[in-house]
Amino acid sequence: MAWDAIAERELYFGILLTFSFSLVLMALLRETKAAWQNEPTAFGDRIQNRGISGTVRSSLVTAALFLFTILCAVITMGVKVDYGFCGILVPVLAYLPEKPWMRKAALAVGILALSIVQWHLGDHVQIWCLMAMVPLALYNGKPGKYRMKWFFYIFYPAHMAALYLLSVIF
């Protein structure tokens, strides 16, 4: 295979790459918040053991968060991640608020924004994910009375097939 053909191919690592970027951003957000509030963290303790002051630590962690966010945006230009840079930010957006109802609202706003972007890019199936907000809004955070593990083992691939059929029809 010629190098030109390899260079023209788009790399795709699956949803795990998207979530990995999201998790790193969430960890950096947690470190940044802790650093500015002078709370101890594993990373912060390592820096303080090297004799670096709290203000410098806060600035370093904030700079790391900023640089990694820019790096994610640049990487998504060359490596295919699900839903692009917006797909990385939606879980981060839902992570930011501390109250559960605010997390649900932030997630709804993120999914709505992502759906609108995808709609304008020609993906008319993504808007259906907004239906997931209904059970999420009703969820109280406690396990249900019925154990439905096997139902969801069947439901997940079945709903993916249904979404695919919708994309073919519409």
mmCIF file with all atom_site columns, C-alpha atoms in Angstrom:
data_model
loop_
_atom_site.group_PDB
_atom_site.id
_atom_site.type_symbol
_atom_site.label_atom_id
_atom_site.label_alt_id
_atom_site.label_comp_id
_atom_site.label_asym_id
_atom_site.label_entity_id
_atom_site.label_seq_id
_atom_site.pdbx_PDB_ins_code
_atom_site.Cartn_x
_atom_site.Cartn_y
_atom_site.Cartn_z
_atom_site.occupancy
_atom_site.B_iso_or_equiv
_atom_site.pdbx_formal_charge
_atom_site.auth_seq_id
_atom_site.auth_comp_id
_atom_site.auth_asym_id
_atom_site.auth_atom_id
_atom_site.pdbx_PDB_model_num
ATOM 1   C CA . MET A 1 1   ? 0.000   0.000  0.000  1.00 0.00 ? 1   MET A CA 1
ATOM 2   C CA . ALA A 1 2   ? 1.421   3.363  -0.995 1.00 0.00 ? 2   ALA A CA 1
ATOM 3   C CA . TRP A 1 3   ? 2.095   6.020  1.648  1.00 0.00 ? 3   TRP A CA 1
ATOM 4   C CA . ASP A 1 4   ? -0.243  8.442  -0.141 1.00 0.00 ? 4   ASP A CA 1
ATOM 5   C CA . ALA A 1 5   ? -3.143  6.013  0.243  1.00 0.00 ? 5   ALA A CA 1
ATOM 6   C CA . ILE A 1 6   ? -2.383  5.617  3.942  1.00 0.00 ? 6   ILE A CA 1
ATOM 7   C CA . ALA A 1 7   ? -2.190  9.385  4.441  1.00 0.00 ? 7   ALA A CA 1
ATOM 8   C CA . GLU A 1 8   ? -5.600  9.864  2.783  1.00 0.00 ? 8   GLU A CA 1
ATOM 9   C CA . ARG A 1 9   ? -7.353  7.401  5.089  1.00 0.00 ? 9   ARG A CA 1
ATOM 10  C CA . GLU A 1 10  ? -9.166  8.728  8.105  1.00 0.00 ? 10  GLU A CA 1
ATOM 11  C CA . LEU A 1 11  ? -8.206  7.211  11.456 1.00 0.00 ? 11  LEU A CA 1
ATOM 12  C CA . TYR A 1 12  ? -11.067 6.024  13.625 1.00 0.00 ? 12  TYR A CA 1
ATOM 13  C CA . PHE A 1 13  ? -10.587 4.594  17.099 1.00 0.00 ? 13  PHE A CA 1
ATOM 14  C CA . GLY A 1 14  ? -14.210 4.302  18.210 1.00 0.00 ? 14  GLY A CA 1
ATOM 15  C CA . ILE A 1 15  ? -16.118 5.859  21.081 1.00 0.00 ? 15  ILE A CA 1
ATOM 16  C CA . LEU A 1 16  ? -13.402 4.931  23.586 1.00 0.00 ? 16  LEU A CA 1
ATOM 17  C CA . LEU A 1 17  ? -11.079 7.613  22.225 1.00 0.00 ? 17  LEU A CA 1
ATOM 18  C CA . THR A 1 18  ? -13.818 10.219 22.551 1.00 0.00 ? 18  THR A CA 1
ATOM 19  C CA . PHE A 1 19  ? -14.565 9.188  26.127 1.00 0.00 ? 19  PHE A CA 1
ATOM 20  C CA . SER A 1 20  ? -10.845 9.022  26.959 1.00 0.00 ? 20  SER A CA 1
ATOM 21  C CA . PHE A 1 21  ? -10.423 12.648 25.929 1.00 0.00 ? 21  PHE A CA 1
ATOM 22  C CA . SER A 1 22  ? -13.525 13.543 27.956 1.00 0.00 ? 22  SER A CA 1
ATOM 23  C CA . LEU A 1 23  ? -12.192 11.727 31.035 1.00 0.00 ? 23  LEU A CA 1
ATOM 24  C CA . VAL A 1 24  ? -8.832  13.493 30.844 1.00 0.00 ? 24  VAL A CA 1
ATOM 25  C CA . LEU A 1 25  ? -10.584 16.858 30.545 1.00 0.00 ? 25  LEU A CA 1
ATOM 26  C CA . MET A 1 26  ? -12.781 16.002 33.553 1.00 0.00 ? 26  MET A CA 1
ATOM 27  C CA . ALA A 1 27  ? -9.724  14.981 35.595 1.00 0.00 ? 27  ALA A CA 1
ATOM 28  C CA . LEU A 1 28  ? -7.968  18.220 34.672 1.00 0.00 ? 28  LEU A CA 1
ATOM 29  C CA . LEU A 1 29  ? -11.092 20.193 35.606 1.00 0.00 ? 29  LEU A CA 1
ATOM 30  C CA . ARG A 1 30  ? -11.186 18.452 38.998 1.00 0.00 ? 30  ARG A CA 1
ATOM 31  C CA . GLU A 1 31  ? -7.469  19.182 39.526 1.00 0.00 ? 31  GLU A CA 1
ATOM 32  C CA . THR A 1 32  ? -7.934  22.819 38.490 1.00 0.00 ? 32  THR A CA 1
ATOM 33  C CA . LYS A 1 33  ? -10.853 23.312 40.873 1.00 0.00 ? 33  LYS A CA 1
ATOM 34  C CA . ALA A 1 34  ? -8.948  21.654 43.730 1.00 0.00 ? 34  ALA A CA 1
ATOM 35  C CA . ALA A 1 35  ? -5.809  23.656 42.988 1.00 0.00 ? 35  ALA A CA 1
ATOM 36  C CA . TRP A 1 36  ? -7.632  27.000 43.093 1.00 0.00 ? 36  TRP A CA 1
ATOM 37  C CA . GLN A 1 37  ? -9.390  25.998 46.328 1.00 0.00 ? 37  GLN A CA 1
ATOM 38  C CA . ASN A 1 38  ? -6.101  24.760 47.877 1.00 0.00 ? 38  ASN A CA 1
ATOM 39  C CA . GLU A 1 39  ? -7.513  21.249 48.322 1.00 0.00 ? 39  GLU A CA 1
ATOM 40  C CA . PRO A 1 40  ? -5.131  18.295 48.310 1.00 0.00 ? 40  PRO A CA 1
ATOM 41  C CA . THR A 1 41  ? -5.052  15.992 45.279 1.00 0.00 ? 41  THR A CA 1
ATOM 42  C CA . ALA A 1 42  ? -2.625  13.283 44.174 1.00 0.00 ? 42  ALA A CA 1
ATOM 43  C CA . PHE A 1 43  ? -1.216  15.472 41.402 1.00 0.00 ? 43  PHE A CA 1
ATOM 44  C CA . GLY A 1 44  ? -1.122  18.555 43.612 1.00 0.00 ? 44  GLY A CA 1
ATOM 45  C CA . ASP A 1 45  ? 0.714   16.697 46.389 1.00 0.00 ? 45  ASP A CA 1
ATOM 46  C CA . ARG A 1 46  ? 3.396   15.625 43.916 1.00 0.00 ? 46  ARG A CA 1
ATOM 47  C CA . ILE A 1 47  ? 3.891   19.218 42.802 1.00 0.00 ? 47  ILE A CA 1
ATOM 48  C CA . GLN A 1 48  ? 3.957   20.578 46.353 1.00 0.00 ? 48  GLN A CA 1
ATOM 49  C CA . ASN A 1 49  ? 6.526   17.953 47.331 1.00 0.00 ? 49  ASN A CA 1
ATOM 50  C CA . ARG A 1 50  ? 8.799   19.554 44.740 1.00 0.00 ? 50  ARG A CA 1
ATOM 51  C CA . GLY A 1 51  ? 8.560   22.905 46.511 1.00 0.00 ? 51  GLY A CA 1
ATOM 52  C CA . ILE A 1 52  ? 6.148   24.614 44.101 1.00 0.00 ? 52  ILE A CA 1
ATOM 53  C CA . SER A 1 53  ? 3.773   27.122 45.672 1.00 0.00 ? 53  SER A CA 1
ATOM 54  C CA . GLY A 1 54  ? -0.014  26.875 45.547 1.00 0.00 ? 54  GLY A CA 1
ATOM 55  C CA . THR A 1 55  ? -0.388  29.788 43.118 1.00 0.00 ? 55  THR A CA 1
ATOM 56  C CA . VAL A 1 56  ? 2.124   28.299 40.700 1.00 0.00 ? 56  VAL A CA 1
ATOM 57  C CA . ARG A 1 57  ? 0.405   24.914 41.051 1.00 0.00 ? 57  ARG A CA 1
ATOM 58  C CA . SER A 1 58  ? -2.957  26.475 40.226 1.00 0.00 ? 58  SER A CA 1
ATOM 59  C CA . SER A 1 59  ? -1.494  28.224 37.205 1.00 0.00 ? 59  SER A CA 1
ATOM 60  C CA . LEU A 1 60  ? 0.231   25.044 35.971 1.00 0.00 ? 60  LEU A CA 1
ATOM 61  C CA . VAL A 1 61  ? -2.915  22.938 36.238 1.00 0.00 ? 61  VAL A CA 1
ATOM 62  C CA . THR A 1 62  ? -5.026  25.635 34.556 1.00 0.00 ? 62  THR A CA 1
ATOM 63  C CA . ALA A 1 63  ? -2.472  25.876 31.736 1.00 0.00 ? 63  ALA A CA 1
ATOM 64  C CA . ALA A 1 64  ? -2.544  22.075 31.352 1.00 0.00 ? 64  ALA A CA 1
ATOM 65  C CA . LEU A 1 65  ? -6.342  22.138 31.127 1.00 0.00 ? 65  LEU A CA 1
ATOM 66  C CA . PHE A 1 66  ? -6.239  24.913 28.534 1.00 0.00 ? 66  PHE A CA 1
ATOM 67  C CA . LEU A 1 67  ? -3.510  23.238 26.454 1.00 0.00 ? 67  LEU A CA 1
ATOM 68  C CA . PHE A 1 68  ? -5.168  19.823 26.545 1.00 0.00 ? 68  PHE A CA 1
ATOM 69  C CA . THR A 1 69  ? -8.480  21.358 25.444 1.00 0.00 ? 69  THR A CA 1
ATOM 70  C CA . ILE A 1 70  ? -6.733  22.976 22.475 1.00 0.00 ? 70  ILE A CA 1
ATOM 71  C CA . LEU A 1 71  ? -4.919  19.693 21.765 1.00 0.00 ? 71  LEU A CA 1
ATOM 72  C CA . CYS A 1 72  ? -8.272  17.846 21.701 1.00 0.00 ? 72  CYS A CA 1
ATOM 73  C CA . ALA A 1 73  ? -9.679  20.387 19.264 1.00 0.00 ? 73  ALA A CA 1
ATOM 74  C CA . VAL A 1 74  ? -6.639  20.032 16.993 1.00 0.00 ? 74  VAL A CA 1
ATOM 75  C CA . ILE A 1 75  ? -6.599  16.223 17.191 1.00 0.00 ? 75  ILE A CA 1
ATOM 76  C CA . THR A 1 76  ? -10.271 16.032 16.197 1.00 0.00 ? 76  THR A CA 1
ATOM 77  C CA . MET A 1 77  ? -9.362  17.769 12.945 1.00 0.00 ? 77  MET A CA 1
ATOM 78  C CA . GLY A 1 78  ? -7.176  14.838 11.859 1.00 0.00 ? 78  GLY A CA 1
ATOM 79  C CA . VAL A 1 79  ? -8.394  11.851 13.851 1.00 0.00 ? 79  VAL A CA 1
ATOM 80  C CA . LYS A 1 80  ? -12.055 10.898 13.666 1.00 0.00 ? 80  LYS A CA 1
ATOM 81  C CA . VAL A 1 81  ? -13.691 10.954 17.074 1.00 0.00 ? 81  VAL A CA 1
ATOM 82  C CA . ASP A 1 82  ? -17.408 10.433 17.471 1.00 0.00 ? 82  ASP A CA 1
ATOM 83  C CA . TYR A 1 83  ? -19.252 13.731 16.955 1.00 0.00 ? 83  TYR A CA 1
ATOM 84  C CA . GLY A 1 84  ? -15.987 15.666 16.714 1.00 0.00 ? 84  GLY A CA 1
ATOM 85  C CA . PHE A 1 85  ? -14.894 18.081 19.405 1.00 0.00 ? 85  PHE A CA 1
ATOM 86  C CA . CYS A 1 86  ? -18.533 18.555 20.484 1.00 0.00 ? 86  CYS A CA 1
ATOM 87  C CA . GLY A 1 87  ? -18.683 14.844 21.302 1.00 0.00 ? 87  GLY A CA 1
ATOM 88  C CA . ILE A 1 88  ? -15.791 15.306 23.714 1.00 0.00 ? 88  ILE A CA 1
ATOM 89  C CA . LEU A 1 89  ? -17.396 18.318 25.385 1.00 0.00 ? 89  LEU A CA 1
ATOM 90  C CA . VAL A 1 90  ? -20.900 16.884 26.013 1.00 0.00 ? 90  VAL A CA 1
ATOM 91  C CA . PRO A 1 91  ? -19.818 14.516 28.853 1.00 0.00 ? 91  PRO A CA 1
ATOM 92  C CA . VAL A 1 92  ? -17.589 17.277 30.253 1.00 0.00 ? 92  VAL A CA 1
ATOM 93  C CA . LEU A 1 93  ? -20.532 19.677 30.203 1.00 0.00 ? 93  LEU A CA 1
ATOM 94  C CA . ALA A 1 94  ? -22.639 17.169 32.146 1.00 0.00 ? 94  ALA A CA 1
ATOM 95  C CA . TYR A 1 95  ? -19.764 16.734 34.630 1.00 0.00 ? 95  TYR A CA 1
ATOM 96  C CA . LEU A 1 96  ? -19.462 20.413 35.534 1.00 0.00 ? 96  LEU A CA 1
ATOM 97  C CA . PRO A 1 97  ? -22.534 21.041 37.733 1.00 0.00 ? 97  PRO A CA 1
ATOM 98  C CA . GLU A 1 98  ? -22.621 19.539 41.205 1.00 0.00 ? 98  GLU A CA 1
ATOM 99  C CA . LYS A 1 99  ? -26.383 19.164 41.662 1.00 0.00 ? 99  LYS A CA 1
ATOM 100 C CA . PRO A 1 100 ? -27.998 16.192 39.878 1.00 0.00 ? 100 PRO A CA 1
ATOM 101 C CA . TRP A 1 101 ? -30.815 18.218 38.311 1.00 0.00 ? 101 TRP A CA 1
ATOM 102 C CA . MET A 1 102 ? -28.286 20.729 36.976 1.00 0.00 ? 102 MET A CA 1
ATOM 103 C CA . ARG A 1 103 ? -26.215 17.881 35.494 1.00 0.00 ? 103 ARG A CA 1
ATOM 104 C CA . LYS A 1 104 ? -29.302 16.598 33.711 1.00 0.00 ? 104 LYS A CA 1
ATOM 105 C CA . ALA A 1 105 ? -30.073 20.087 32.409 1.00 0.00 ? 105 ALA A CA 1
ATOM 106 C CA . ALA A 1 106 ? -26.482 20.582 31.234 1.00 0.00 ? 106 ALA A CA 1
ATOM 107 C CA . LEU A 1 107 ? -26.544 17.196 29.521 1.00 0.00 ? 107 LEU A CA 1
ATOM 108 C CA . ALA A 1 108 ? -29.832 18.088 27.806 1.00 0.00 ? 108 ALA A CA 1
ATOM 109 C CA . VAL A 1 109 ? -28.391 21.378 26.567 1.00 0.00 ? 109 VAL A CA 1
ATOM 110 C CA . GLY A 1 110 ? -25.242 19.615 25.349 1.00 0.00 ? 110 GLY A CA 1
ATOM 111 C CA . ILE A 1 111 ? -27.197 16.915 23.535 1.00 0.00 ? 111 ILE A CA 1
ATOM 112 C CA . LEU A 1 112 ? -29.515 19.501 22.010 1.00 0.00 ? 112 LEU A CA 1
ATOM 113 C CA . ALA A 1 113 ? -26.552 21.541 20.759 1.00 0.00 ? 113 ALA A CA 1
ATOM 114 C CA . LEU A 1 114 ? -24.873 18.404 19.411 1.00 0.00 ? 114 LEU A CA 1
ATOM 115 C CA . SER A 1 115 ? -28.104 17.362 17.695 1.00 0.00 ? 115 SER A CA 1
ATOM 116 C CA . ILE A 1 116 ? -28.457 20.747 16.040 1.00 0.00 ? 116 ILE A CA 1
ATOM 117 C CA . VAL A 1 117 ? -24.858 20.646 14.806 1.00 0.00 ? 117 VAL A CA 1
ATOM 118 C CA . GLN A 1 118 ? -25.300 17.097 13.503 1.00 0.00 ? 118 GLN A CA 1
ATOM 119 C CA . TRP A 1 119 ? -28.606 18.062 11.825 1.00 0.00 ? 119 TRP A CA 1
ATOM 120 C CA . HIS A 1 120 ? -26.869 20.859 9.930  1.00 0.00 ? 120 HIS A CA 1
ATOM 121 C CA . LEU A 1 121 ? -24.118 18.410 8.924  1.00 0.00 ? 121 LEU A CA 1
ATOM 122 C CA . GLY A 1 122 ? -26.750 16.124 7.404  1.00 0.00 ? 122 GLY A CA 1
ATOM 123 C CA . ASP A 1 123 ? -27.106 13.580 10.236 1.00 0.00 ? 123 ASP A CA 1
ATOM 124 C CA . HIS A 1 124 ? -30.851 13.564 10.845 1.00 0.00 ? 124 HIS A CA 1
ATOM 125 C CA . VAL A 1 125 ? -30.772 10.560 13.194 1.00 0.00 ? 125 VAL A CA 1
ATOM 126 C CA . GLN A 1 126 ? -28.936 12.203 16.088 1.00 0.00 ? 126 GLN A CA 1
ATOM 127 C CA . ILE A 1 127 ? -31.978 14.290 17.035 1.00 0.00 ? 127 ILE A CA 1
ATOM 128 C CA . TRP A 1 128 ? -33.647 11.070 18.255 1.00 0.00 ? 128 TRP A CA 1
ATOM 129 C CA . CYS A 1 129 ? -31.194 10.870 21.161 1.00 0.00 ? 129 CYS A CA 1
ATOM 130 C CA . LEU A 1 130 ? -33.172 13.659 22.798 1.00 0.00 ? 130 LEU A CA 1
ATOM 131 C CA . MET A 1 131 ? -35.775 11.019 23.665 1.00 0.00 ? 131 MET A CA 1
ATOM 132 C CA . ALA A 1 132 ? -33.239 9.587  26.129 1.00 0.00 ? 132 ALA A CA 1
ATOM 133 C CA . MET A 1 133 ? -33.631 12.722 28.225 1.00 0.00 ? 133 MET A CA 1
ATOM 134 C CA . VAL A 1 134 ? -37.103 11.621 29.381 1.00 0.00 ? 134 VAL A CA 1
ATOM 135 C CA . PRO A 1 135 ? -35.966 8.528  31.333 1.00 0.00 ? 135 PRO A CA 1
ATOM 136 C CA . LEU A 1 136 ? -32.847 10.375 32.501 1.00 0.00 ? 136 LEU A CA 1
ATOM 137 C CA . ALA A 1 137 ? -34.984 13.199 33.879 1.00 0.00 ? 137 ALA A CA 1
ATOM 138 C CA . LEU A 1 138 ? -37.197 10.700 35.694 1.00 0.00 ? 138 LEU A CA 1
ATOM 139 C CA . TYR A 1 139 ? -34.296 8.711  37.175 1.00 0.00 ? 139 TYR A CA 1
ATOM 140 C CA . ASN A 1 140 ? -33.909 9.255  40.940 1.00 0.00 ? 140 ASN A CA 1
ATOM 141 C CA . GLY A 1 141 ? -30.421 7.755  41.271 1.00 0.00 ? 141 GLY A CA 1
ATOM 142 C CA . LYS A 1 142 ? -31.554 4.560  43.009 1.00 0.00 ? 142 LYS A CA 1
ATOM 143 C CA . PRO A 1 143 ? -31.674 1.022  41.601 1.00 0.00 ? 143 PRO A CA 1
ATOM 144 C CA . GLY A 1 144 ? -35.097 -0.042 40.427 1.00 0.00 ? 144 GLY A CA 1
ATOM 145 C CA . LYS A 1 145 ? -37.290 -2.719 41.925 1.00 0.00 ? 145 LYS A CA 1
ATOM 146 C CA . TYR A 1 146 ? -36.904 -4.932 38.861 1.00 0.00 ? 146 TYR A CA 1
ATOM 147 C CA . ARG A 1 147 ? -33.576 -6.266 37.657 1.00 0.00 ? 147 ARG A CA 1
ATOM 148 C CA . MET A 1 148 ? -33.679 -5.816 33.915 1.00 0.00 ? 148 MET A CA 1
ATOM 149 C CA . LYS A 1 149 ? -30.102 -6.677 32.926 1.00 0.00 ? 149 LYS A CA 1
ATOM 150 C CA . TRP A 1 150 ? -31.038 -9.158 30.184 1.00 0.00 ? 150 TRP A CA 1
ATOM 151 C CA . PHE A 1 151 ? -33.662 -6.829 28.768 1.00 0.00 ? 151 PHE A CA 1
ATOM 152 C CA . PHE A 1 152 ? -31.003 -4.184 28.165 1.00 0.00 ? 152 PHE A CA 1
ATOM 153 C CA . TYR A 1 153 ? -28.575 -6.740 26.699 1.00 0.00 ? 153 TYR A CA 1
ATOM 154 C CA . ILE A 1 154 ? -31.221 -7.265 24.021 1.00 0.00 ? 154 ILE A CA 1
ATOM 155 C CA . PHE A 1 155 ? -32.521 -3.676 23.920 1.00 0.00 ? 155 PHE A CA 1
ATOM 156 C CA . TYR A 1 156 ? -29.188 -2.026 23.118 1.00 0.00 ? 156 TYR A CA 1
ATOM 157 C CA . PRO A 1 157 ? -28.439 -3.851 19.858 1.00 0.00 ? 157 PRO A CA 1
ATOM 158 C CA . ALA A 1 158 ? -32.144 -3.782 18.945 1.00 0.00 ? 158 ALA A CA 1
ATOM 159 C CA . HIS A 1 159 ? -32.395 -0.012 19.360 1.00 0.00 ? 159 HIS A CA 1
ATOM 160 C CA . MET A 1 160 ? -29.170 0.467  17.389 1.00 0.00 ? 160 MET A CA 1
ATOM 161 C CA . ALA A 1 161 ? -30.697 -1.575 14.564 1.00 0.00 ? 161 ALA A CA 1
ATOM 162 C CA . ALA A 1 162 ? -33.897 0.507  14.776 1.00 0.00 ? 162 ALA A CA 1
ATOM 163 C CA . LEU A 1 163 ? -31.887 3.733  14.600 1.00 0.00 ? 163 LEU A CA 1
ATOM 164 C CA . TYR A 1 164 ? -30.026 2.405  11.583 1.00 0.00 ? 164 TYR A CA 1
ATOM 165 C CA . LEU A 1 165 ? -33.322 1.554  9.890  1.00 0.00 ? 165 LEU A CA 1
ATOM 166 C CA . LEU A 1 166 ? -34.595 5.076  10.634 1.00 0.00 ? 166 LEU A CA 1
ATOM 167 C CA . SER A 1 167 ? -31.458 6.514  9.042  1.00 0.00 ? 167 SER A CA 1
ATOM 168 C CA . VAL A 1 168 ? -32.029 4.416  5.926  1.00 0.00 ? 168 VAL A CA 1
ATOM 169 C CA . ILE A 1 169 ? -35.704 5.376  5.694  1.00 0.00 ? 169 ILE A CA 1
ATOM 170 C CA . PHE A 1 170 ? -35.230 9.081  6.361  1.00 0.00 ? 170 PHE A CA 1
#
